[in-house]
mmCIF file of C-alpha atoms in Angstrom:
data_model
loop_
_atom_site.group_PDB
_atom_site.id
_atom_site.type_symbol
_atom_site.label_atom_id
_atom_site.label_comp_id
_atom_site.label_asym_id
_atom_site.label_seq_id
_atom_site.Cartn_x
_atom_site.Cartn_y
_atom_site.Cartn_z
ATOM 1 C CA MET A 1 129.962 71.980 100.965
ATOM 2 C CA LYS A 2 130.863 69.393 103.554
ATOM 3 C CA LYS A 3 133.825 70.430 105.642
ATOM 4 C CA ARG A 4 136.940 68.323 105.408
ATOM 5 C CA LYS A 5 138.689 67.557 108.649
ATOM 6 C CA SER A 6 142.335 68.103 109.451
ATOM 7 C CA PRO A 7 144.421 64.915 109.574
ATOM 8 C CA MET A 8 143.576 62.857 112.665
ATOM 9 C CA ASN A 9 147.098 63.089 114.042
ATOM 10 C CA ALA A 10 147.306 66.898 113.854
ATOM 11 C CA PRO A 11 145.710 67.675 117.244
ATOM 12 C CA LEU A 12 147.781 64.932 118.895
ATOM 13 C CA LYS A 13 150.983 66.320 117.398
ATOM 14 C CA SER A 14 150.039 69.779 118.629
ATOM 15 C CA VAL A 15 149.392 68.540 122.157
ATOM 16 C CA LEU A 16 152.689 66.643 122.261
ATOM 17 C CA THR A 17 154.587 69.695 120.992
ATOM 18 C CA LEU A 18 153.103 71.934 123.674
ATOM 19 C CA SER A 19 153.761 69.258 126.284
ATOM 20 C CA VAL A 20 157.477 69.524 125.567
ATOM 21 C CA LEU A 21 157.335 73.311 125.879
ATOM 22 C CA LEU A 22 155.512 73.024 129.183
ATOM 23 C CA ALA A 23 158.005 70.532 130.521
ATOM 24 C CA LEU A 24 160.792 72.976 129.719
ATOM 25 C CA GLY A 25 158.856 75.837 131.257
ATOM 26 C CA ALA A 26 158.209 73.899 134.413
ATOM 27 C CA CYS A 27 162.257 72.997 135.175
ATOM 28 C CA SER A 28 132.721 90.164 130.136
ATOM 29 C CA SER A 29 133.044 93.382 132.265
ATOM 30 C CA SER A 30 133.256 93.211 136.023
ATOM 31 C CA ASP A 31 130.763 94.892 138.313
ATOM 32 C CA ASP A 32 131.740 96.454 141.622
ATOM 33 C CA ASP A 33 131.128 94.277 144.672
ATOM 34 C CA ASP A 34 131.771 96.403 147.715
ATOM 35 C CA ASP A 35 129.854 94.298 150.221
ATOM 36 C CA VAL A 36 131.871 93.256 153.261
ATOM 37 C CA VAL A 37 131.818 89.489 153.658
ATOM 38 C CA ASP A 38 131.636 88.050 157.162
ATOM 39 C CA GLN A 39 134.576 85.873 158.160
ATOM 40 C CA SER A 40 132.643 82.717 158.894
ATOM 41 C CA GLY A 41 134.145 80.802 161.789
ATOM 42 C CA ILE A 42 136.213 83.706 163.131
ATOM 43 C CA ASP A 43 135.193 84.411 166.725
ATOM 44 C CA ASP A 44 136.838 87.034 168.898
ATOM 45 C CA VAL A 45 139.958 84.859 169.071
ATOM 46 C CA GLN A 46 140.774 81.510 167.519
ATOM 47 C CA SER A 47 143.615 79.471 168.995
ATOM 48 C CA ILE A 48 145.189 76.550 167.129
ATOM 49 C CA SER A 49 147.987 74.078 167.840
ATOM 50 C CA VAL A 50 150.231 73.170 164.899
ATOM 51 C CA THR A 51 152.799 70.398 164.395
ATOM 52 C CA LEU A 52 155.772 71.123 162.118
ATOM 53 C CA SER A 53 157.680 68.408 160.260
ATOM 54 C CA ALA A 54 160.090 67.916 157.382
ATOM 55 C CA ALA A 55 157.483 65.779 155.583
ATOM 56 C CA GLN A 56 155.313 68.878 154.992
ATOM 57 C CA GLU A 57 158.171 70.936 153.562
ATOM 58 C CA ILE A 58 158.391 71.978 149.877
ATOM 59 C CA PRO A 59 160.846 71.427 148.294
ATOM 60 C CA THR A 60 161.862 68.267 150.156
ATOM 61 C CA PRO A 61 164.691 69.195 152.556
ATOM 62 C CA THR A 62 167.949 67.256 152.648
ATOM 63 C CA ALA A 63 170.006 65.740 155.488
ATOM 64 C CA VAL A 64 167.276 66.334 158.044
ATOM 65 C CA PRO A 65 167.910 64.417 161.287
ATOM 66 C CA ASP A 66 165.345 61.900 162.496
ATOM 67 C CA GLY A 67 163.079 63.595 164.981
ATOM 68 C CA ALA A 68 163.411 67.094 163.533
ATOM 69 C CA SER A 69 160.170 68.734 164.548
ATOM 70 C CA GLY A 70 158.387 71.762 165.842
ATOM 71 C CA SER A 71 155.215 72.724 167.640
ATOM 72 C CA ALA A 72 153.331 75.978 167.648
ATOM 73 C CA ASP A 73 150.406 77.717 169.244
ATOM 74 C CA VAL A 74 148.857 80.485 167.184
ATOM 75 C CA SER A 75 145.852 82.730 167.677
ATOM 76 C CA VAL A 76 144.148 85.233 165.379
ATOM 77 C CA ASP A 77 141.513 87.695 166.527
ATOM 78 C CA ALA A 78 138.726 89.316 164.532
ATOM 79 C CA ASP A 79 140.967 92.300 163.744
ATOM 80 C CA GLY A 80 143.689 90.087 162.271
ATOM 81 C CA ILE A 81 146.131 90.426 165.190
ATOM 82 C CA VAL A 82 148.330 87.319 165.263
ATOM 83 C CA THR A 83 150.005 85.858 168.338
ATOM 84 C CA ALA A 84 152.220 82.796 167.962
ATOM 85 C CA THR A 85 154.997 80.842 169.635
ATOM 86 C CA VAL A 86 156.952 78.199 167.718
ATOM 87 C CA GLY A 87 159.376 75.774 169.355
ATOM 88 C CA VAL A 88 161.772 73.650 167.283
ATOM 89 C CA SER A 89 164.148 70.797 168.077
ATOM 90 C CA ASN A 90 166.556 68.267 166.503
ATOM 91 C CA LEU A 91 167.136 70.333 163.357
ATOM 92 C CA SER A 92 170.233 70.002 161.175
ATOM 93 C CA GLY A 93 171.544 73.191 162.747
ATOM 94 C CA ASP A 94 170.309 76.362 164.359
ATOM 95 C CA ALA A 95 167.119 77.759 162.880
ATOM 96 C CA THR A 96 168.067 80.888 160.924
ATOM 97 C CA MET A 97 164.596 82.240 160.110
ATOM 98 C CA ALA A 98 160.953 81.458 160.728
ATOM 99 C CA HIS A 99 157.868 82.894 159.043
ATOM 100 C CA ILE A 100 154.143 82.636 158.555
ATOM 101 C CA HIS A 101 153.488 82.152 154.836
ATOM 102 C CA ARG A 102 150.402 82.068 152.662
ATOM 103 C CA GLY A 103 149.874 78.867 150.669
ATOM 104 C CA PHE A 104 147.757 75.739 150.667
ATOM 105 C CA ALA A 105 149.263 72.420 151.742
ATOM 106 C CA GLY A 106 151.326 71.096 148.858
ATOM 107 C CA SER A 107 152.230 74.547 147.547
ATOM 108 C CA THR A 108 154.467 77.430 148.536
ATOM 109 C CA GLY A 109 153.635 81.090 148.934
ATOM 110 C CA PRO A 110 154.846 84.495 150.117
ATOM 111 C CA VAL A 111 155.821 85.524 153.633
ATOM 112 C CA LEU A 112 153.106 87.345 155.577
ATOM 113 C CA ILE A 113 154.805 87.729 158.967
ATOM 114 C CA GLY A 114 158.430 87.258 159.989
ATOM 115 C CA LEU A 115 159.031 85.712 163.421
ATOM 116 C CA THR A 116 161.828 86.607 165.835
ATOM 117 C CA SER A 117 163.926 84.598 168.294
ATOM 118 C CA GLU A 118 165.711 85.650 171.476
ATOM 119 C CA ASP A 119 167.248 82.283 172.379
ATOM 120 C CA GLY A 120 169.356 81.462 169.336
ATOM 121 C CA GLY A 121 166.623 79.884 167.239
ATOM 122 C CA SER A 122 164.910 77.369 169.519
ATOM 123 C CA THR A 123 161.807 79.510 170.087
ATOM 124 C CA TRP A 124 160.193 81.971 167.685
ATOM 125 C CA THR A 125 157.411 84.504 168.266
ATOM 126 C CA VAL A 126 155.432 87.158 166.397
ATOM 127 C CA PRO A 127 157.045 90.532 167.141
ATOM 128 C CA ALA A 128 154.964 93.130 168.911
ATOM 129 C CA ASP A 129 155.096 95.482 165.925
ATOM 130 C CA ALA A 130 153.962 92.876 163.365
ATOM 131 C CA ARG A 131 151.218 94.026 161.041
ATOM 132 C CA ALA A 132 147.689 92.678 161.313
ATOM 133 C CA LEU A 133 146.341 90.299 158.686
ATOM 134 C CA THR A 134 144.173 91.914 156.036
ATOM 135 C CA ASP A 135 140.573 90.838 155.602
ATOM 136 C CA ASP A 136 141.559 88.620 152.683
ATOM 137 C CA GLU A 137 144.395 87.084 154.729
ATOM 138 C CA ILE A 138 142.008 86.364 157.614
ATOM 139 C CA GLY A 139 139.972 84.469 155.045
ATOM 140 C CA ALA A 140 143.136 82.593 154.037
ATOM 141 C CA PHE A 141 143.771 81.706 157.686
ATOM 142 C CA ASN A 142 140.206 80.553 158.106
ATOM 143 C CA ARG A 143 140.367 78.240 155.087
ATOM 144 C CA GLY A 144 143.697 76.645 156.123
ATOM 145 C CA GLU A 145 145.882 78.549 153.658
ATOM 146 C CA LEU A 146 148.586 79.770 156.068
ATOM 147 C CA TYR A 147 151.620 77.836 157.283
ATOM 148 C CA PHE A 148 154.714 78.096 159.467
ATOM 149 C CA ASN A 149 158.110 77.615 157.821
ATOM 150 C CA VAL A 150 161.407 77.271 159.691
ATOM 151 C CA HIS A 151 164.721 77.625 157.838
ATOM 152 C CA THR A 152 168.250 76.410 158.563
ATOM 153 C CA GLU A 153 171.603 76.986 156.890
ATOM 154 C CA ALA A 154 171.447 73.482 155.371
ATOM 155 C CA ASN A 155 167.896 74.000 154.111
ATOM 156 C CA ALA A 156 167.592 77.655 153.235
ATOM 157 C CA ALA A 157 164.159 77.174 151.631
ATOM 158 C CA GLY A 158 162.840 75.535 154.781
ATOM 159 C CA GLU A 159 163.556 72.461 156.916
ATOM 160 C CA ILE A 160 160.246 71.984 158.723
ATOM 161 C CA ARG A 161 156.784 73.273 157.983
ATOM 162 C CA GLY A 162 153.371 73.181 159.619
ATOM 163 C CA GLN A 163 150.030 73.954 157.983
ATOM 164 C CA ILE A 164 147.752 76.137 160.131
ATOM 165 C CA ASP A 165 144.371 74.436 159.867
ATOM 166 C CA ALA A 166 141.624 76.319 161.665
ATOM 167 C CA GLY A 167 139.194 73.464 161.028
ATOM 168 C CA ASN A 168 136.542 75.794 159.614
ATOM 169 C CA ALA A 169 136.832 75.003 155.919
ATOM 170 C CA THR A 170 134.878 72.895 153.463
ATOM 171 C CA THR A 171 136.967 70.874 151.028
ATOM 172 C CA PHE A 172 135.926 71.057 147.379
ATOM 173 C CA SER A 173 136.977 69.011 144.366
ATOM 174 C CA VAL A 174 137.043 70.946 141.076
ATOM 175 C CA LEU A 175 137.053 69.064 137.758
ATOM 176 C CA LEU A 176 137.961 70.790 134.476
ATOM 177 C CA GLU A 177 137.065 68.560 131.520
ATOM 178 C CA ASN A 178 137.919 69.081 127.856
ATOM 179 C CA ILE A 179 134.685 68.221 126.037
ATOM 180 C CA SER A 180 135.730 69.451 122.589
ATOM 181 C CA THR A 181 135.814 67.123 119.599
ATOM 182 C CA ALA A 182 137.618 67.063 116.258
ATOM 183 C CA ASP A 183 134.711 69.148 114.893
ATOM 184 C CA THR A 184 134.664 71.909 117.545
ATOM 185 C CA LEU A 185 136.875 74.689 116.138
ATOM 186 C CA ASN A 186 136.076 75.971 112.654
ATOM 187 C CA VAL A 187 139.187 77.076 110.758
ATOM 188 C CA LEU A 188 137.483 79.399 108.324
ATOM 189 C CA SER A 189 140.438 80.053 106.014
ATOM 190 C CA ASP A 190 140.660 76.446 104.820
ATOM 191 C CA ASN A 191 137.218 75.126 105.800
ATOM 192 C CA THR A 192 138.590 72.533 108.249
ATOM 193 C CA THR A 193 137.797 71.727 111.862
ATOM 194 C CA GLN A 194 139.974 71.013 114.897
ATOM 195 C CA ALA A 195 139.752 69.968 118.512
ATOM 196 C CA VAL A 196 140.705 72.538 121.157
ATOM 197 C CA PRO A 197 143.409 71.378 123.585
ATOM 198 C CA LEU A 198 143.670 73.192 126.922
ATOM 199 C CA SER A 199 146.780 73.932 128.953
ATOM 200 C CA PRO A 200 147.882 73.625 132.555
ATOM 201 C CA GLY A 201 146.778 76.664 134.489
ATOM 202 C CA VAL A 202 146.228 78.132 137.917
ATOM 203 C CA PHE A 203 143.396 78.719 140.353
ATOM 204 C CA ILE A 204 142.907 81.052 143.284
ATOM 205 C CA VAL A 205 140.533 81.168 146.241
ATOM 206 C CA HIS A 206 139.914 84.722 147.408
ATOM 207 C CA ARG A 207 137.302 87.053 148.882
ATOM 208 C CA ASN A 208 136.348 90.723 149.112
ATOM 209 C CA GLU A 209 137.812 91.619 145.714
ATOM 210 C CA ASP A 210 136.076 93.639 143.020
ATOM 211 C CA ASP A 211 137.623 91.368 140.411
ATOM 212 C CA SER A 212 139.592 88.144 140.246
ATOM 213 C CA PRO A 213 143.240 88.747 141.235
ATOM 214 C CA LEU A 214 144.296 86.403 138.414
ATOM 215 C CA LEU A 215 143.153 88.973 135.827
ATOM 216 C CA LEU A 216 144.587 92.117 137.394
ATOM 217 C CA PRO A 217 145.675 94.639 136.302
ATOM 218 C CA ARG A 218 143.023 94.724 133.595
ATOM 219 C CA ASP A 219 144.792 97.337 131.464
ATOM 220 C CA ALA A 220 147.827 95.075 130.860
ATOM 221 C CA ALA A 221 148.298 91.420 131.786
ATOM 222 C CA ASN A 222 150.496 90.422 134.710
ATOM 223 C CA ALA A 223 153.475 88.150 133.950
ATOM 224 C CA GLY A 224 151.658 85.043 135.141
ATOM 225 C CA LEU A 225 148.644 85.585 132.919
ATOM 226 C CA GLU A 226 150.854 86.303 129.903
ATOM 227 C CA ALA A 227 152.779 83.043 130.407
ATOM 228 C CA VAL A 228 149.614 80.933 130.685
ATOM 229 C CA ALA A 229 147.690 82.682 127.903
ATOM 230 C CA GLU A 230 150.572 82.616 125.397
ATOM 231 C CA ASP A 231 152.449 79.424 126.270
ATOM 232 C CA GLY A 232 150.368 77.392 128.735
ATOM 233 C CA ASN A 233 153.054 77.848 131.397
ATOM 234 C CA PRO A 234 151.711 78.425 134.945
ATOM 235 C CA ALA A 235 155.134 78.715 136.630
ATOM 236 C CA LEU A 236 155.259 82.542 136.754
ATOM 237 C CA TYR A 237 151.916 82.980 138.478
ATOM 238 C CA ALA A 238 153.204 82.072 141.956
ATOM 239 C CA GLU A 239 155.207 85.309 142.102
ATOM 240 C CA ALA A 240 152.835 87.432 140.019
ATOM 241 C CA VAL A 241 149.710 86.683 142.089
ATOM 242 C CA PRO A 242 150.255 85.471 145.683
ATOM 243 C CA GLY A 243 147.744 82.800 146.642
ATOM 244 C CA SER A 244 147.519 81.320 143.151
ATOM 245 C CA VAL A 245 148.039 77.562 142.813
ATOM 246 C CA ALA A 246 149.068 75.738 139.632
ATOM 247 C CA PHE A 247 147.383 72.649 138.206
ATOM 248 C CA SER A 248 149.330 70.854 135.496
ATOM 249 C CA ILE A 249 149.033 67.051 135.674
ATOM 250 C CA PRO A 250 146.029 65.585 133.842
ATOM 251 C CA VAL A 251 143.871 63.013 135.595
ATOM 252 C CA GLY A 252 145.476 59.621 135.066
ATOM 253 C CA ALA A 253 148.875 61.062 134.103
ATOM 254 C CA ASP A 254 152.074 61.446 136.088
ATOM 255 C CA ALA A 255 153.647 64.472 134.402
ATOM 256 C CA PRO A 256 152.546 67.975 133.334
ATOM 257 C CA ALA A 257 150.769 68.053 129.971
ATOM 258 C CA PRO A 258 147.928 69.745 128.072
ATOM 259 C CA ILE A 259 144.557 68.000 127.823
ATOM 260 C CA GLY A 260 142.861 67.110 124.559
ATOM 261 C CA PRO A 261 139.284 65.863 124.068
ATOM 262 C CA GLY A 262 138.293 63.588 126.940
ATOM 263 C CA GLY A 263 141.133 64.770 129.158
ATOM 264 C CA SER A 264 140.712 66.576 132.465
ATOM 265 C CA TYR A 265 142.429 68.342 135.345
ATOM 266 C CA GLU A 266 141.235 67.952 138.929
ATOM 267 C CA PHE A 267 142.299 69.834 142.035
ATOM 268 C CA THR A 268 141.061 70.238 145.593
ATOM 269 C CA LEU A 269 140.798 73.359 147.683
ATOM 270 C CA GLN A 270 139.522 74.516 151.038
ATOM 271 C CA ALA A 271 137.096 77.401 151.418
ATOM 272 C CA VAL A 272 134.725 79.067 153.853
ATOM 273 C CA ASP A 273 131.518 81.028 153.352
ATOM 274 C CA GLY A 274 132.262 84.149 151.306
ATOM 275 C CA ASP A 275 135.142 82.610 149.377
ATOM 276 C CA LYS A 276 135.279 82.716 145.585
ATOM 277 C CA LEU A 277 137.137 80.680 142.966
ATOM 278 C CA ASP A 278 138.728 81.682 139.693
ATOM 279 C CA PHE A 279 140.993 79.826 137.290
ATOM 280 C CA VAL A 280 142.766 80.314 133.960
ATOM 281 C CA THR A 281 143.673 77.718 131.308
ATOM 282 C CA MET A 282 144.926 78.464 127.799
ATOM 283 C CA PHE A 283 142.756 78.088 124.704
ATOM 284 C CA ILE A 284 145.752 76.507 122.991
ATOM 285 C CA PRO A 285 144.988 77.114 119.274
ATOM 286 C CA SER A 286 145.362 80.873 119.850
ATOM 287 C CA ASN A 287 148.020 83.468 120.494
ATOM 288 C CA ASP A 288 146.930 84.560 123.967
ATOM 289 C CA TRP A 289 143.398 83.390 124.733
ATOM 290 C CA PHE A 290 142.297 81.641 127.883
ATOM 291 C CA TYR A 291 139.208 80.383 129.680
ATOM 292 C CA THR A 292 138.182 81.988 132.963
ATOM 293 C CA ALA A 293 135.096 82.769 135.013
ATOM 294 C CA THR A 294 133.034 85.584 133.560
ATOM 295 C CA ASP A 295 130.308 86.358 136.086
ATOM 296 C CA ALA A 296 129.941 89.695 137.905
ATOM 297 C CA ASP A 297 133.394 89.672 139.544
ATOM 298 C CA ASN A 298 135.091 87.098 137.314
ATOM 299 C CA SER A 299 134.943 84.537 140.088
ATOM 300 C CA LEU A 300 132.662 81.656 141.005
ATOM 301 C CA ASP A 301 130.896 81.732 144.370
ATOM 302 C CA LEU A 302 131.733 78.637 146.402
ATOM 303 C CA PHE A 303 128.837 79.191 148.815
ATOM 304 C CA VAL A 304 125.284 80.397 148.259
ATOM 305 C CA ASP A 305 123.227 81.408 151.300
ATOM 306 C CA GLY A 306 125.868 79.817 153.494
ATOM 307 C CA GLN A 307 125.745 76.447 151.745
ATOM 308 C CA PRO A 308 128.544 74.999 149.588
ATOM 309 C CA VAL A 309 127.762 74.949 145.867
ATOM 310 C CA SER A 310 127.643 71.633 144.072
ATOM 311 C CA GLY A 311 127.354 70.627 140.440
ATOM 312 C CA GLU A 312 128.230 71.778 136.958
ATOM 313 C CA VAL A 313 129.055 75.456 136.491
ATOM 314 C CA LEU A 314 126.772 77.239 134.042
ATOM 315 C CA GLU A 315 128.299 77.525 130.575
ATOM 316 C CA SER A 316 127.440 81.235 130.668
ATOM 317 C CA ASP A 317 129.708 81.704 133.718
ATOM 318 C CA ILE A 318 132.816 80.618 131.772
ATOM 319 C CA ALA A 319 134.168 82.377 128.695
ATOM 320 C CA ILE A 320 137.180 82.861 126.438
ATOM 321 C CA TRP A 321 139.238 85.942 127.229
ATOM 322 C CA ASP A 322 142.123 87.682 125.447
ATOM 323 C CA ALA A 323 145.200 88.577 127.511
ATOM 324 C CA GLY A 324 146.068 91.462 125.157
ATOM 325 C CA THR A 325 149.732 90.471 125.036
ATOM 326 C CA GLU A 326 150.167 89.080 121.507
ATOM 327 C CA LEU A 327 148.672 90.037 118.160
ATOM 328 C CA ASP A 328 145.938 87.571 117.214
ATOM 329 C CA GLU A 329 146.270 85.220 114.262
ATOM 330 C CA GLU A 330 143.432 83.054 112.971
ATOM 331 C CA PRO A 331 142.666 80.436 115.670
ATOM 332 C CA GLY A 332 144.185 77.093 114.780
ATOM 333 C CA THR A 333 146.565 78.374 112.091
ATOM 334 C CA GLY A 334 148.985 81.020 113.382
ATOM 335 C CA ALA A 335 152.734 80.502 113.153
ATOM 336 C CA ASN A 336 153.138 82.131 116.566
ATOM 337 C CA GLN A 337 150.552 79.953 118.322
ATOM 338 C CA ALA A 338 151.768 77.406 120.867
ATOM 339 C CA GLN A 339 151.505 74.301 118.640
ATOM 340 C CA ARG A 340 153.573 75.869 115.864
ATOM 341 C CA GLN A 341 155.831 78.519 117.367
ATOM 342 C CA ALA A 342 159.583 77.882 117.359
ATOM 343 C CA GLU A 343 159.944 78.916 120.996
ATOM 344 C CA ALA A 344 157.912 80.361 123.831
ATOM 345 C CA ASN A 345 156.937 84.026 123.987
ATOM 346 C CA THR A 346 157.131 84.814 120.277
ATOM 347 C CA GLY A 347 154.821 86.925 118.129
ATOM 348 C CA ASP A 348 154.139 90.615 117.668
ATOM 349 C CA ALA A 349 152.755 92.656 120.534
ATOM 350 C CA ASP A 350 149.022 93.378 120.580
ATOM 351 C CA PRO A 351 148.357 97.136 120.345
ATOM 352 C CA ASP A 352 145.211 96.593 122.448
ATOM 353 C CA THR A 353 146.619 95.546 125.843
ATOM 354 C CA ARG A 354 143.297 95.233 127.694
ATOM 355 C CA VAL A 355 142.587 91.973 129.521
ATOM 356 C CA SER A 356 139.000 91.327 128.504
ATOM 357 C CA SER A 357 136.534 88.775 127.238
ATOM 358 C CA LEU A 358 136.397 88.295 123.487
ATOM 359 C CA THR A 359 132.954 89.899 123.580
ATOM 360 C CA GLY A 360 134.345 92.909 125.447
ATOM 361 C CA ARG A 361 136.988 93.373 122.768
ATOM 362 C CA GLY A 362 134.549 92.925 119.880
ATOM 363 C CA GLN A 363 136.120 89.597 118.892
ATOM 364 C CA SER A 364 134.648 86.173 118.225
ATOM 365 C CA VAL A 365 135.593 82.593 117.398
ATOM 366 C CA SER A 366 133.635 79.993 115.412
ATOM 367 C CA LEU A 367 132.911 76.972 117.609
ATOM 368 C CA ASN A 368 130.498 74.120 116.991
ATOM 369 C CA GLY A 369 130.127 73.248 120.657
ATOM 370 C CA ALA A 370 131.462 73.717 124.172
ATOM 371 C CA VAL A 371 135.136 73.139 124.982
ATOM 372 C CA LEU A 372 135.325 73.260 128.782
ATOM 373 C CA ARG A 373 133.064 71.790 131.464
ATOM 374 C CA VAL A 374 133.662 72.709 135.122
ATOM 375 C CA THR A 375 132.154 70.736 137.994
ATOM 376 C CA ILE A 376 132.475 71.722 141.668
ATOM 377 C CA THR A 377 131.849 69.064 144.307
ATOM 378 C CA PRO A 378 131.994 69.594 148.090
ATOM 379 C CA GLN A 379 133.602 66.684 149.913
ATOM 380 C CA PRO A 380 131.996 64.924 152.895
#
């Protein structure tokens, strides 16, 4: 019997419904990988000069005087020992705090090292008893993922900021395209087919991990993974997994939204040899399924034999996973799935809380073709 298709406006209605939810939310087994990865570009000591400005700050500070600025000299040795001096001037008031944070330009992240001042806030330094950077944090430094942030009473979140760019990184563009069609998902209970919209999500660049940090702990999903996998909301990941970065605005759009067939997300990142990439995006017609990398350590190598990778990621290196947070209903039909649920975070709990690929959980879905295409392109 020839399958009849769902009404043409059904997928569009679903995408628009989830878009509203997202707008509200916004206000396979792993193998051990114990090899130590060299920190490419890290010599005995690297010294960098950094300029701090209000223009780099997130969120945008208010009532900042013209000429508010800062300058810093920072060095990191092969053991992760950090030395830094930051001078500031023309701020809205005395600097109250200064830190080194982890986060790419355009995003915010956690404090790694608190700085101290002995002159009332004009000059800040790394205290002698500050901890060393971990191996993963040295990698973050090397790829330009650390920044200075200086706070004032008027701008408690930060008044001036300066990205610490070691100049060692390769910039990559990553394109996530929805290549599903109206015939891709088979709804077996009523013999119809649907497209598969995908949600905003997050990515992370990391190294020297046995598994992708986005998926840990594997026995029960972290809060960020639950929010993406159930509701397509990436907002909670920033706190749940430091170093994660959200992507939410489709190519050609100006506001966060899901992507239907033909839609795409694109983001850029910086990486050095030994770095890996993972991402998550919700398989929307489900209760808590998502796409992610599914190779040996659930991450995609960004370099092979010291050279940046380029091209389309193998379909076998990407798979649908189950977050184990919500009891599964038939894909494309469930009352507690994002397109149809009355509010976010509804549905019965899944008794099997493992974060795992569908294959690993003995589950399957009937698809007539691929849904997601990922292309990685190094920039000149």
